[in-house]
Amino acid sequence: MLESVNYYLKSFIEKRTDELGQNVLMGDKDYQLLSELLKTKFNEVLEQASDEQRELLLKYEEEGQIQTALAIELMYKQGLMDGIYIYQRVFGN
């Protein structure tokens, strides 16, 4: 039973963080501006890199994106657990 709860919780968190990424982050002007600046800088570096360096840089960016997604998922999960804990402390359930 615990495995199925963990599976559904993980599925819920993945879906919810994807929704937040699309609806909240993409709607935030500061986030959009920073994303564009980073994208521009990364493209400038790629233009000046050799083919071998380009491959390494693209792999670096990909792994950085995976790390960021994991961090967001872990923070969301912790926030959810903190919310449950606070609810239990306040309402005594």
XYZ file of N, CA and C in Angstrom:
279
model
N 0.825 -1.198 0.000
C 0.000 0.000 0.000
C 0.865 1.256 0.000
N 1.912 1.248 0.824
C 2.786 2.416 0.895
C 3.438 2.694 -0.452
N 3.800 1.641 -1.175
C 4.397 1.822 -2.498
C 3.430 2.513 -3.454
N 2.155 2.131 -3.417
C 1.181 2.753 -4.316
C 0.946 4.210 -3.931
N 0.962 4.509 -2.632
C 0.816 5.905 -2.191
C 2.009 6.722 -2.672
N 3.210 6.167 -2.524
C 4.414 6.866 -2.986
C 4.379 7.089 -4.492
N 3.905 6.082 -5.236
C 3.800 6.207 -6.690
C 2.846 7.342 -7.063
N 1.673 7.380 -6.449
C 0.695 8.417 -6.775
C 1.157 9.795 -6.310
N 1.836 9.840 -5.167
C 2.370 11.114 -4.686
C 3.429 11.632 -5.653
N 4.317 10.756 -6.099
C 5.352 11.162 -7.053
C 4.722 11.634 -8.363
N 3.730 10.907 -8.843
C 3.032 11.299 -10.080
C 2.366 12.662 -9.915
N 1.709 12.861 -8.762
C 1.052 14.140 -8.492
C 2.062 15.278 -8.468
N 3.181 15.068 -7.786
C 4.205 16.109 -7.672
C 4.791 16.436 -9.040
N 5.070 15.421 -9.842
C 5.608 15.668 -11.185
C 4.627 16.475 -12.031
N 3.362 16.084 -11.990
C 2.353 16.796 -12.770
C 2.187 18.231 -12.272
N 2.140 18.390 -10.962
C 1.927 19.726 -10.388
C 3.123 20.641 -10.655
N 4.345 20.133 -10.537
C 5.500 20.987 -10.786
C 5.574 21.370 -12.271
N 5.166 20.466 -13.158
C 5.090 20.815 -14.583
C 4.080 21.936 -14.804
N 2.917 21.826 -14.153
C 1.890 22.858 -14.273
C 2.402 24.193 -13.751
N 3.065 24.153 -12.606
C 3.602 25.391 -12.030
C 4.652 26.007 -12.940
N 5.483 25.157 -13.515
C 6.501 25.658 -14.438
C 5.875 26.363 -15.621
N 4.824 25.794 -16.172
C 4.173 26.376 -17.335
C 3.348 27.608 -16.975
N 2.637 27.566 -15.872
C 1.692 28.633 -15.545
C 2.260 29.736 -14.663
N 3.126 29.381 -13.742
C 3.638 30.376 -12.800
C 4.952 30.970 -13.295
N 5.942 30.109 -13.549
C 7.243 30.617 -13.967
C 7.168 31.359 -15.290
N 6.466 30.786 -16.245
C 6.396 31.419 -17.564
C 5.567 32.701 -17.550
N 4.791 32.887 -16.501
C 4.013 34.115 -16.380
C 4.732 35.200 -15.585
N 5.878 34.876 -15.029
C 6.628 35.825 -14.220
C 7.616 36.586 -15.097
N 7.472 37.902 -15.169
C 8.318 38.715 -16.053
C 9.791 38.647 -15.676
N 10.104 38.645 -14.384
C 11.504 38.564 -13.957
C 12.122 37.236 -14.381
N 11.374 36.171 -14.227
C 11.855 34.848 -14.636
C 12.070 34.799 -16.141
N 11.123 35.338 -16.889
C 11.242 35.350 -18.350
C 12.463 36.146 -18.788
N 12.672 37.302 -18.181
C 13.813 38.153 -18.531
C 15.126 37.424 -18.246
N 15.233 36.830 -17.063
C 16.450 36.102 -16.720
C 16.667 34.922 -17.660
N 15.607 34.218 -18.011
C 15.719 33.094 -18.943
C 16.249 33.549 -20.294
N 15.745 34.657 -20.775
C 16.206 35.184 -22.067
C 17.665 35.620 -22.006
N 18.054 36.265 -20.906
C 19.451 36.682 -20.748
C 20.386 35.473 -20.721
N 20.006 34.454 -19.964
C 20.829 33.245 -19.893
C 20.913 32.541 -21.241
N 19.807 32.494 -21.937
C 19.772 31.856 -23.258
C 20.681 32.590 -24.235
N 20.642 33.905 -24.202
C 21.479 34.721 -25.073
C 22.959 34.494 -24.769
N 23.312 34.522 -23.493
C 24.709 34.317 -23.095
C 25.181 32.917 -23.486
N 24.338 31.921 -23.261
C 24.716 30.549 -23.601
C 24.949 30.427 -25.103
N 24.078 31.027 -25.900
C 24.240 30.986 -27.356
C 25.509 31.698 -27.804
N 25.872 32.795 -27.126
C 27.117 33.496 -27.438
C 28.321 32.587 -27.186
N 28.287 31.880 -26.070
C 29.385 30.958 -25.747
C 29.429 29.826 -26.774
N 28.258 29.284 -27.129
C 28.212 28.199 -28.118
C 28.797 28.626 -29.461
N 28.516 29.853 -29.876
C 29.018 30.347 -31.156
C 30.540 30.389 -31.194
N 31.149 30.634 -30.057
C 32.600 30.765 -30.001
C 33.307 29.444 -29.695
N 32.540 28.403 -29.424
C 33.120 27.124 -29.018
C 33.400 26.226 -30.225
N 34.371 25.364 -30.043
C 34.648 24.348 -31.066
C 33.544 23.287 -31.007
N 33.525 22.403 -31.981
C 32.510 21.342 -32.001
C 32.572 20.491 -30.736
N 33.772 20.152 -30.316
C 33.942 19.338 -29.107
C 33.452 20.096 -27.870
N 33.802 21.372 -27.786
C 33.360 22.189 -26.655
C 31.839 22.375 -26.674
N 31.287 22.532 -27.878
C 29.845 22.702 -28.032
C 29.095 21.496 -27.468
N 29.596 20.313 -27.799
C 28.981 19.081 -27.309
C 29.018 19.032 -25.781
N 30.151 19.405 -25.205
C 30.298 19.417 -23.756
C 29.365 20.458 -23.123
N 29.289 21.625 -23.719
C 28.406 22.672 -23.192
C 26.940 22.264 -23.249
N 26.522 21.632 -24.327
C 25.132 21.191 -24.452
C 24.809 20.118 -23.413
N 25.754 19.214 -23.174
C 25.554 18.187 -22.144
C 25.483 18.835 -20.765
N 26.330 19.829 -20.530
C 26.325 20.561 -19.257
C 24.969 21.229 -19.036
N 24.459 21.889 -20.063
C 23.161 22.555 -19.942
C 22.054 21.536 -19.674
N 22.086 20.422 -20.393
C 21.064 19.383 -20.209
C 21.069 18.852 -18.775
N 22.239 18.562 -18.261
C 22.331 18.041 -16.898
C 21.951 19.099 -15.873
N 22.244 20.358 -16.171
C 21.809 21.447 -15.295
C 20.291 21.564 -15.251
N 19.647 21.365 -16.393
C 18.186 21.400 -16.442
C 17.584 20.243 -15.643
N 18.189 19.086 -15.739
C 17.717 17.923 -14.976
C 17.860 18.193 -13.481
N 18.990 18.776 -13.092
C 19.219 19.108 -11.685
C 18.191 20.121 -11.190
N 17.899 21.123 -11.995
C 16.915 22.136 -11.620
C 15.533 21.521 -11.452
N 15.155 20.642 -12.369
C 13.851 19.974 -12.275
C 13.767 19.144 -10.995
N 14.844 18.460 -10.664
C 14.871 17.660 -9.440
C 14.758 18.561 -8.214
N 15.469 19.670 -8.210
C 15.416 20.600 -7.082
C 14.001 21.139 -6.894
N 13.340 21.491 -7.984
C 11.970 21.998 -7.901
C 11.043 20.930 -7.338
N 11.201 19.707 -7.820
C 10.363 18.599 -7.343
C 10.585 18.347 -5.848
N 11.845 18.352 -5.418
C 12.152 18.122 -4.003
C 11.604 19.252 -3.124
N 11.720 20.488 -3.585
C 11.202 21.616 -2.802
C 9.685 21.578 -2.718
N 9.030 21.222 -3.821
C 7.577 21.121 -3.808
C 7.149 20.031 -2.836
N 7.815 18.886 -2.888
C 7.485 17.778 -1.992
C 7.672 18.194 -0.540
N 8.776 18.871 -0.246
C 9.015 19.316 1.124
C 7.968 20.337 1.548
N 7.587 21.240 0.657
C 6.539 22.208 0.969
C 5.214 21.531 1.259
N 4.903 20.499 0.485
C 3.682 19.732 0.712
C 3.725 19.061 2.082
N 4.849 18.450 2.407
C 4.995 17.789 3.711
C 4.935 18.816 4.852
N 5.553 19.976 4.648
C 5.493 21.031 5.661
C 4.059 21.502 5.871
N 3.309 21.616 4.773
C 1.905 22.022 4.879
C 1.091 21.021 5.669
N 1.312 19.734 5.435
C 0.612 18.684 6.181
C 0.989 18.753 7.656
N 2.277 18.938 7.927
C 2.752 19.031 9.312
C 2.106 20.224 10.025
N 2.098 21.373 9.388
C 1.509 22.570 9.997
C 0.018 22.360 10.236
N -0.668 21.778 9.257
C -2.097 21.503 9.413
C -2.343 20.606 10.642
N -1.517 19.561 10.769
C -1.670 18.658 11.903
C -1.402 19.360 13.237
N -0.400 20.220 13.256
C -0.074 20.951 14.503
C -1.165 21.947 14.860
N -1.708 22.623 13.872
C -2.731 23.648 14.132
C -4.070 23.011 14.503
N -4.468 21.969 13.777
C -5.787 21.388 13.964
C -5.760 20.102 14.787
N -4.579 19.648 15.159
C -4.459 18.495 16.037
C -4.913 17.176 15.442
N -4.884 17.046 14.134
C -5.308 15.782 13.493
C -4.122 14.902 13.220
